[in-house]
PDB file of C-alpha atoms in Angstrom:
ATOM      1  CA  MET A 948      15.681 -15.812   4.121  1.00  0.00           C
ATOM      2  CA  LYS A 949      17.841 -12.874   2.994  1.00  0.00           C
ATOM      3  CA  ASN A 950      16.049 -12.253  -0.289  1.00  0.00           C
ATOM      4  CA  GLU A 951      12.615 -13.106   0.997  1.00  0.00           C
ATOM      5  CA  LYS A 952      11.404  -9.697   2.109  1.00  0.00           C
ATOM      6  CA  LEU A 953       7.681  -9.891   2.548  1.00  0.00           C
ATOM      7  CA  THR A 954       5.174  -7.087   2.280  1.00  0.00           C
ATOM      8  CA  THR A 955       2.620  -6.320   4.955  1.00  0.00           C
ATOM      9  CA  ASP A 956      -0.037  -7.806   2.683  1.00  0.00           C
ATOM     10  CA  GLU A 957       1.919 -11.068   2.435  1.00  0.00           C
ATOM     11  CA  TYR A 958       2.336 -11.239   6.214  1.00  0.00           C
ATOM     12  CA  ASP A 959      -1.407 -10.665   6.577  1.00  0.00           C
ATOM     13  CA  ALA A 960      -2.087 -13.520   4.161  1.00  0.00           C
ATOM     14  CA  LEU A 961       0.177 -15.851   6.163  1.00  0.00           C
ATOM     15  CA  GLU A 962      -1.554 -14.894   9.398  1.00  0.00           C
ATOM     16  CA  GLN A 963      -4.977 -15.514   7.869  1.00  0.00           C
ATOM     17  CA  VAL A 964      -3.954 -18.986   6.718  1.00  0.00           C
ATOM     18  CA  ALA A 965      -2.369 -19.689  10.110  1.00  0.00           C
ATOM     19  CA  ARG A 966      -5.657 -18.825  11.834  1.00  0.00           C
ATOM     20  CA  GLY A 967      -7.489 -21.107   9.431  1.00  0.00           C
ATOM     21  CA  ILE A 968      -9.637 -20.440   6.418  1.00  0.00           C
ATOM     22  CA  LYS A 969     -13.253 -20.929   7.418  1.00  0.00           C
ATOM     23  CA  THR A 970     -14.862 -20.826   3.983  1.00  0.00           C
ATOM     24  CA  GLU A 971     -14.427 -22.794   0.790  1.00  0.00           C
ATOM     25  CA  ARG A 972     -12.580 -19.944  -0.914  1.00  0.00           C
ATOM     26  CA  PRO A 973      -9.709 -17.971   0.625  1.00  0.00           C
ATOM     27  CA  SER A 974      -9.918 -14.208   1.035  1.00  0.00           C
ATOM     28  CA  ALA A 975      -8.740 -11.866  -1.704  1.00  0.00           C
ATOM     29  CA  CYS A 976      -5.575 -11.146   0.285  1.00  0.00           C
ATOM     30  CA  VAL A 977      -4.673 -14.830   0.488  1.00  0.00           C
ATOM     31  CA  ALA A 978      -5.564 -15.518  -3.143  1.00  0.00           C
ATOM     32  CA  ARG A 979      -3.493 -12.557  -4.312  1.00  0.00           C
ATOM     33  CA  ASN A 980      -0.371 -13.688  -2.443  1.00  0.00           C
ATOM     34  CA  ALA A 981      -0.649 -17.483  -2.463  1.00  0.00           C
ATOM     35  CA  LYS A 982       1.426 -18.079  -5.578  1.00  0.00           C
ATOM     36  CA  ARG A 983       4.469 -16.131  -4.339  1.00  0.00           C
ATOM     37  CA  LEU A 984       4.208 -17.489  -0.802  1.00  0.00           C
ATOM     38  CA  SER A 985       3.975 -21.066  -2.013  1.00  0.00           C
ATOM     39  CA  GLY A 986       6.985 -20.430  -4.256  1.00  0.00           C
ATOM     40  CA  LEU A 987       8.914 -19.268  -1.192  1.00  0.00           C
ATOM     41  CA  LYS A 988       7.832 -22.496   0.572  1.00  0.00           C
ATOM     42  CA  LEU A 989       5.762 -20.597   3.121  1.00  0.00           C
ATOM     43  CA  LEU A 990       2.394 -21.984   2.033  1.00  0.00           C
ATOM     44  CA  SER A 991       1.568 -25.467   0.876  1.00  0.00           C
ATOM     45  CA  TYR A 992      -1.440 -26.911  -0.856  1.00  0.00           C
ATOM     46  CA  ALA A 993      -2.950 -30.168   0.372  1.00  0.00           C
ATOM     47  CA  ARG A 994      -4.293 -32.756  -2.057  1.00  0.00           C
ATOM     48  CA  ASP A 995      -7.794 -31.458  -1.494  1.00  0.00           C
ATOM     49  CA  GLY A 996      -6.709 -27.897  -2.354  1.00  0.00           C
ATOM     50  CA  ARG A 997      -6.623 -26.490   1.156  1.00  0.00           C
ATOM     51  CA  LEU A 998      -3.871 -24.082   2.110  1.00  0.00           C
ATOM     52  CA  SER A 999      -1.673 -24.465   5.159  1.00  0.00           C
ATOM     53  CA  ILE A1000       1.439 -22.734   6.394  1.00  0.00           C
ATOM     54  CA  THR A1001       4.750 -24.523   6.571  1.00  0.00           C
ATOM     55  CA  GLU A1002       7.114 -24.767   9.526  1.00  0.00           C
ATOM     56  CA  LYS A1003       9.276 -22.103   7.890  1.00  0.00           C
ATOM     57  CA  ALA A1004       6.262 -19.754   7.842  1.00  0.00           C
ATOM     58  CA  GLN A1005       5.505 -20.494  11.500  1.00  0.00           C
ATOM     59  CA  GLN A1006       9.061 -19.527  12.410  1.00  0.00           C
ATOM     60  CA  LEU A1007       8.844 -16.386  10.282  1.00  0.00           C
ATOM     61  CA  LEU A1008       5.588 -15.300  11.922  1.00  0.00           C
ATOM     62  CA  PHE A1009       7.013 -15.966  15.391  1.00  0.00           C
ATOM     63  CA  LEU A1010      10.107 -13.934  14.550  1.00  0.00           C
ATOM     64  CA  ARG A1011       7.916 -11.086  13.362  1.00  0.00           C
ATOM     65  CA  ARG A1012       5.923 -11.216  16.606  1.00  0.00           C
ATOM     66  CA  CYS A1013       9.182 -11.076  18.577  1.00  0.00           C
ATOM     67  CA  ILE A1014      10.418  -8.052  16.627  1.00  0.00           C
ATOM     68  CA  MET A1015       7.100  -6.271  17.080  1.00  0.00           C
ATOM     69  CA  GLY A1016       7.157  -7.132  20.797  1.00  0.00           C
ATOM     70  CA  LEU A1017      10.692  -5.814  21.175  1.00  0.00           C
ATOM     71  CA  ARG A1018       9.709  -2.562  19.468  1.00  0.00           C
ATOM     72  CA  ALA A1019       6.631  -2.289  21.685  1.00  0.00           C
ATOM     73  CA  VAL A1020       8.700  -2.729  24.861  1.00  0.00           C
ATOM     74  CA  ALA A1021      11.172  -0.117  23.599  1.00  0.00           C
ATOM     75  CA  THR A1022       8.384   2.447  23.285  1.00  0.00           C
ATOM     76  CA  ASP A1023       6.293   1.436  26.314  1.00  0.00           C
ATOM     77  CA  PRO A1024       7.759  -0.773  29.068  1.00  0.00           C
ATOM     78  CA  LEU A1025       4.276  -1.640  30.374  1.00  0.00           C
ATOM     79  CA  THR A1026       3.269  -3.322  27.106  1.00  0.00           C
ATOM     80  CA  LYS A1027       1.689  -6.727  27.610  1.00  0.00           C
ATOM     81  CA  LEU A1028       3.541  -9.366  25.569  1.00  0.00           C
ATOM     82  CA  ASP A1029       2.326 -12.819  24.624  1.00  0.00           C
ATOM     83  CA  SER A1030       3.793 -15.365  27.020  1.00  0.00           C
ATOM     84  CA  ASP A1031       5.808 -17.221  24.372  1.00  0.00           C
ATOM     85  CA  VAL A1032       7.271 -13.972  22.996  1.00  0.00           C
ATOM     86  CA  ALA A1033       8.144 -12.704  26.482  1.00  0.00           C
ATOM     87  CA  TYR A1034       9.740 -16.044  27.353  1.00  0.00           C
ATOM     88  CA  PHE A1035      11.829 -16.115  24.171  1.00  0.00           C
ATOM     89  CA  LEU A1036      12.990 -12.490  24.454  1.00  0.00           C
ATOM     90  CA  GLY A1037      13.779 -13.008  28.142  1.00  0.00           C
ATOM     91  CA  LYS A1038      15.684 -16.205  27.450  1.00  0.00           C
ATOM     92  CA  LYS A1039      17.741 -14.417  24.789  1.00  0.00           C
ATOM     93  CA  ALA A1040      18.374 -11.548  27.276  1.00  0.00           C
ATOM     94  CA  HIS A1041      16.708  -8.916  25.065  1.00  0.00           C
ATOM     95  CA  ILE A1042      14.267  -7.909  27.812  1.00  0.00           C
ATOM     96  CA  VAL A1043      14.369  -8.067  31.598  1.00  0.00           C
ATOM     97  CA  ALA A1044      11.540  -7.923  34.105  1.00  0.00           C
ATOM     98  CA  ARG A1045      11.066  -4.521  35.718  1.00  0.00           C
ATOM     99  CA  ALA A1046      11.916  -4.082  39.371  1.00  0.00           C
ATOM    100  CA  GLU A1047       8.501  -2.451  39.931  1.00  0.00           C
ATOM    101  CA  GLY A1048       6.936  -5.774  39.059  1.00  0.00           C
ATOM    102  CA  GLU A1049       4.881  -5.102  35.951  1.00  0.00           C
ATOM    103  CA  GLY A1050       6.200  -4.871  32.414  1.00  0.00           C
ATOM    104  CA  HIS A1051       9.666  -5.285  30.953  1.00  0.00           C
ATOM    105  CA  ASP A1052      12.687  -3.150  30.229  1.00  0.00           C
ATOM    106  CA  ILE A1053      14.747  -3.573  27.102  1.00  0.00           C
ATOM    107  CA  SER A1054      18.353  -4.596  27.745  1.00  0.00           C
ATOM    108  CA  ASP A1055      21.464  -3.265  26.010  1.00  0.00           C
ATOM    109  CA  LYS A1056      21.548  -6.446  23.929  1.00  0.00           C
ATOM    110  CA  GLY A1057      17.928  -5.824  22.947  1.00  0.00           C
ATOM    111  CA  ARG A1058      18.718  -2.229  21.919  1.00  0.00           C
ATOM    112  CA  ASP A1059      21.634  -3.447  19.801  1.00  0.00           C
ATOM    113  CA  SER A1060      19.450  -6.081  18.159  1.00  0.00           C
ATOM    114  CA  LEU A1061      16.717  -3.531  17.484  1.00  0.00           C
ATOM    115  CA  ALA A1062      19.261  -1.199  15.896  1.00  0.00           C
ATOM    116  CA  ASP A1063      20.485  -4.040  13.677  1.00  0.00           C
ATOM    117  CA  ILE A1064      16.919  -4.911  12.708  1.00  0.00           C
ATOM    118  CA  ASP A1065      16.196  -1.293  11.806  1.00  0.00           C
ATOM    119  CA  THR A1066      19.304  -1.046   9.618  1.00  0.00           C
ATOM    120  CA  LEU A1067      18.245  -4.216   7.789  1.00  0.00           C
ATOM    121  CA  GLY A1068      14.795  -2.765   7.281  1.00  0.00           C
ATOM    122  CA  LEU A1069      12.822  -5.646   8.817  1.00  0.00           C
TER     123      LEU A1069
END
């Protein structure tokens, strides 16, 4: 996934497909990005023409949510994280529960990871 930098528009398209396309035709955002995303094996077409995200895309979206959650905790320790993101970041020792009871603090390992992420430009 080194050379697969995605734009914000492409991430939005993946999230829209992950939520499910309600109408017959996909949105302009999805239509605009579908060819590249399917080439990267992030979207797949079913036999009936419907779009779905692949397992690789699910992992990519989860990773993005974790990075955004880690950044949010770095700026505001009282940020409410999704339970799966908080569990994953806690299991990897990037965040720790606050002694006051509510919210999380970012650990040294989490700060190092965030610094690495920022240097990579993710």
